XYZ file of C-alpha atoms in Angstrom:
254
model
C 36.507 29.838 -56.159
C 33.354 27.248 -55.797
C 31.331 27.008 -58.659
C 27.486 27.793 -58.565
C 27.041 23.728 -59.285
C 28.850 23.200 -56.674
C 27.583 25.988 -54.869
C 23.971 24.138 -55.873
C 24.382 20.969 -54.501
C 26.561 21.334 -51.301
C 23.144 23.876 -50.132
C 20.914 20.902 -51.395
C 22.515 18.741 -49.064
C 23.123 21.021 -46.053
C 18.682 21.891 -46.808
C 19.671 25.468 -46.620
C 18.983 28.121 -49.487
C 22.600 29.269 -51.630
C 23.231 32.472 -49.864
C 23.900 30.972 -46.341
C 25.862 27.998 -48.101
C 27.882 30.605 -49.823
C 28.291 32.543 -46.349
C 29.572 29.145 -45.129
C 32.056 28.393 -47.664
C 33.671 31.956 -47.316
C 34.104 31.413 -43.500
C 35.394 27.838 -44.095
C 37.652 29.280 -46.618
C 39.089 32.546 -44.241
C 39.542 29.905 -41.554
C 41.626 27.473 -43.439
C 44.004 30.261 -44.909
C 44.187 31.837 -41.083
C 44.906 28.494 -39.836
C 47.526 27.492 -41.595
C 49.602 30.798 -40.672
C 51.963 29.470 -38.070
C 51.279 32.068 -35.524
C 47.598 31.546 -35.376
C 47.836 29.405 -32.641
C 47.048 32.172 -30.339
C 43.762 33.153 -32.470
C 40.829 31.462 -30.711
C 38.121 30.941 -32.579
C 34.689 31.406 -30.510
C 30.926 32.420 -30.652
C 28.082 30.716 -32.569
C 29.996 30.030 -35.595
C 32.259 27.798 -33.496
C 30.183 25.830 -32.590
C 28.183 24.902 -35.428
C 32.144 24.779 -37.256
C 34.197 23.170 -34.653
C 30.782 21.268 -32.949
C 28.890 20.773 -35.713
C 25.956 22.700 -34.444
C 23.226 22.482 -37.231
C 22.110 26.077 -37.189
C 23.946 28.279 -39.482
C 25.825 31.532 -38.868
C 26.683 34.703 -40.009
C 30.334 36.228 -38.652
C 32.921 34.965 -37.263
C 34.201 36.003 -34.171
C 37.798 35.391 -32.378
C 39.820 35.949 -29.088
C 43.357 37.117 -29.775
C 46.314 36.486 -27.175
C 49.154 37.723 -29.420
C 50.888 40.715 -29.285
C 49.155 43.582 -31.759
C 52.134 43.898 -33.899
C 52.022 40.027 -34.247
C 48.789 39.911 -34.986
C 48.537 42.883 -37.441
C 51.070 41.163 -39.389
C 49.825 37.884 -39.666
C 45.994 39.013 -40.442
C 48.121 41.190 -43.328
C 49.650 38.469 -44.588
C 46.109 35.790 -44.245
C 44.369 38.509 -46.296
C 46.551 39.198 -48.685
C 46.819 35.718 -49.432
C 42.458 35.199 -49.666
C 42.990 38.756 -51.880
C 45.442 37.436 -54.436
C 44.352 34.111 -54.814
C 40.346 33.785 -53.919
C 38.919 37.529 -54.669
C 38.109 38.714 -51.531
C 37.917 41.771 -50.425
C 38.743 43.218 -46.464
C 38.186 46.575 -44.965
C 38.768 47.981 -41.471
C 35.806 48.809 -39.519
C 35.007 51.359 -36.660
C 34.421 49.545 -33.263
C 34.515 50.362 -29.882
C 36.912 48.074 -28.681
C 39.203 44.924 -30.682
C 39.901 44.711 -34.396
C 36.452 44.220 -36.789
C 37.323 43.800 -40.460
C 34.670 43.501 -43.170
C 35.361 40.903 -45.826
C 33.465 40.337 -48.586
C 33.028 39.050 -52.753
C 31.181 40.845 -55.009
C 31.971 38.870 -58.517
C 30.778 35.563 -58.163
C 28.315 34.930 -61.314
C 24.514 34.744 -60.313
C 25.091 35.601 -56.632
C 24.944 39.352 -54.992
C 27.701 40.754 -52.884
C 28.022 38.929 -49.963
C 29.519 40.064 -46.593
C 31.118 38.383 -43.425
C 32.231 40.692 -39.863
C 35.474 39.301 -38.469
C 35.810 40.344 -35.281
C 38.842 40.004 -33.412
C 38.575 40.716 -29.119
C 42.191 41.155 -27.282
C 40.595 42.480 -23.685
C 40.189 38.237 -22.053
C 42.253 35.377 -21.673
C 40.931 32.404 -23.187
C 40.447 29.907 -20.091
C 40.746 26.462 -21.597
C 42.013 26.501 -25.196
C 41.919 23.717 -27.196
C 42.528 22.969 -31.112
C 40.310 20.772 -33.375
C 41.414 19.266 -37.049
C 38.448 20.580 -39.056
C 36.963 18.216 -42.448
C 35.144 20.572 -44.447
C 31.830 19.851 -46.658
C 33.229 22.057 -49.360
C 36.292 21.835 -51.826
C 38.612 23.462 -48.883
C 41.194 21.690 -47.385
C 42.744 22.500 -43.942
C 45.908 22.017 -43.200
C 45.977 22.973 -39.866
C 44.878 22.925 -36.670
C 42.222 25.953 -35.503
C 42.799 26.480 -32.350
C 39.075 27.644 -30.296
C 37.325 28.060 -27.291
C 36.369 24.437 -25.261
C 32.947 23.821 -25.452
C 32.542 24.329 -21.476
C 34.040 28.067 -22.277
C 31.730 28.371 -25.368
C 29.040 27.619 -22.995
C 30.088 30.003 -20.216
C 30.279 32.944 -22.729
C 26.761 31.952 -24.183
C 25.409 32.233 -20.380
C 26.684 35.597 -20.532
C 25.471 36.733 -23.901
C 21.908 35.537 -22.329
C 22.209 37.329 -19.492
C 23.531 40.774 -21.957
C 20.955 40.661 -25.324
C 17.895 38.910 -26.371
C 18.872 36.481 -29.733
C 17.099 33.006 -30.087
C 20.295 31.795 -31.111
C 21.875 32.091 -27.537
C 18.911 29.781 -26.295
C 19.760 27.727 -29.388
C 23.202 27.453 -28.513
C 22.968 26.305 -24.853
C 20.547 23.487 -25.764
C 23.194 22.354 -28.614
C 26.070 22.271 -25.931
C 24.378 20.639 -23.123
C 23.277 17.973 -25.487
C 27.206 17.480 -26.276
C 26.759 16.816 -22.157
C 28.186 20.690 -21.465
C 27.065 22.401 -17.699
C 27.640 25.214 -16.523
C 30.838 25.546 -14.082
C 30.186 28.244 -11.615
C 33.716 29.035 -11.546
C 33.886 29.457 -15.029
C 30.666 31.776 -15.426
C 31.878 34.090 -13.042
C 35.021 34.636 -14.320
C 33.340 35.463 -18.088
C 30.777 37.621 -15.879
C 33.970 40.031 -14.411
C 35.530 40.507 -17.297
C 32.332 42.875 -17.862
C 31.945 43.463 -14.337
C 28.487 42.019 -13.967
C 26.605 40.528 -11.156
C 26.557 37.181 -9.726
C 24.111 35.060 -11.323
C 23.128 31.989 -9.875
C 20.767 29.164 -12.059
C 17.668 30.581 -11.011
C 18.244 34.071 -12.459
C 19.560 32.478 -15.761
C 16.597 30.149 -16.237
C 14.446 33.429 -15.351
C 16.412 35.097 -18.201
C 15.953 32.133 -20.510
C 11.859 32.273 -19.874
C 11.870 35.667 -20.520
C 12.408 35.477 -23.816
C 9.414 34.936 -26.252
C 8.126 32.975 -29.058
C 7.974 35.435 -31.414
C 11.889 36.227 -30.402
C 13.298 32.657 -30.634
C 11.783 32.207 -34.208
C 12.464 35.630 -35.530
C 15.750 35.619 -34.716
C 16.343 31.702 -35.504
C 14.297 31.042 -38.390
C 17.023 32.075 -41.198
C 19.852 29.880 -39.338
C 18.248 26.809 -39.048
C 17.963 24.362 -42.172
C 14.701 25.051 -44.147
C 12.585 21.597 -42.950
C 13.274 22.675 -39.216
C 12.230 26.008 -39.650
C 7.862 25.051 -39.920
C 8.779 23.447 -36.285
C 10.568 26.357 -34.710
C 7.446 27.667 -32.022
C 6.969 23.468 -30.730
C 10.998 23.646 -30.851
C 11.095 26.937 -28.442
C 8.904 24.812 -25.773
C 11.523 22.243 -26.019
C 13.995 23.572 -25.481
C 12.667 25.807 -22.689
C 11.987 22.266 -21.039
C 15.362 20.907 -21.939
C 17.375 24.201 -20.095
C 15.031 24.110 -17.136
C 16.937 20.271 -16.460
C 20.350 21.227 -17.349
C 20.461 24.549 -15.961
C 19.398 23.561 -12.732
């Protein structure tokens, strides 16, 4: 396991407090023992933590989420065998949740000195097909090395299934997320869109109702929601940062 030194001066230099470094280095450290399973290469890794992961993103995140093409005896048996690897060797902990559809898994650490318990969802989806996979060699910032692929969502589907999560929920860090992407030079394919819209048999939604959807949501929202993600000199600027980025999606969601 990290030490708190280490623990100390990898959140000094990612200007985030030790909590959310800590949260990081337990999702670096799941992903690199998942990773180097060899059937994970039908485990896609996806959602916000993705792309501040795979993308480099510089808001922070709290789960991890995942869409699973394997068969469930496949998978059951190689998420057995990642955890009790993380169990024996790094003092983790993983219990089965309730959910209403997929596989969510708590796992969490309770006995590292000077820090309180600390707990991550993993939350595994089997009902879509993942559109355009792709896999990304991964250089972390803390002692972890990967030696694997991980295997994800493109950043075009990343950015489909964040104009969906607009369209379904109010969270800053959807809004967040778009304007990251379609600085990377992401926009949205139409095609795309509508096929994450039918998997939850929604409504066509052309630009103008998405950028309606994007205005609705308020100040008070974005920063709420955003503030404890976002590295601590960034987060003073958050309400001037909103306006931006309302600006910024009006362009590239046109």
């Amino acid at each position: 396991m990290i030490t708190t030194d280490q623990m100390r001066s990898i959140a000094n230099a990612l200007k985030t407090n030790e909590m959310t470094a800590l949260r990081e280095y337990l999702q670096h450290l799941f992903l690199s023992v998942l990773y180097a399973h060899p059937s994970s290469s039908r485990i896609y890794f996806k959602g916000g933590t993705a792309i501040h992961i795979i993308y480099r993103a510089p808001r922070f995140s709290e789960d991890l989420d995942f869409t699973v093409e394997l068969p469930r005896e496949a998978f059951t048996k190689t998420l057995d065998e990642t955890f009790t690897h993380l169990t024996k060797h790094e003092r983790l902990l993983f219990k089965e949740r309730k959910t209403i559809a997929g596989r969510r898994y708590m796992m969490s650490t309770n006995d590292l000195p000077g820090y309180p318990p600390t707990f991550i969802n993993l939350d595994f989806s089997f009902r879509e097909d993942v559109l355009q996979p792709e896999k990304s060699p991964i250089t972390s910032d803390f002692p972890i090395t990967f030696t694997g692929f991980v295997w994800h969502l493109s950043k075009e589907e990343l950015f489909a299934e964040k104009i969906r999560a607009i369209m379904t929920r109010k969270k800053g860090r959807d809004l967040y997320d778009l304007w990251y992407l379609s600085t990377l030079g992401v926009r949205p394919e139409a095609a795309m869109v509508q096929k994450k819209f039918d998997y939850y048999r929604m409504k066509r939604a052309d630009s103008t109702a998405i950028m309606s959807r994007c205005n609705s949501f308020s100040v008070a929202d974005f920063i709420q929601d955003l503030r404890p993600f976002v590295p601590i000199p960034e987060r003073a600027k958050l309400s001037e940062f909103y306006d931006y980025v309302q600006a910024h999606l009006a362009t590239t969601l046109a």
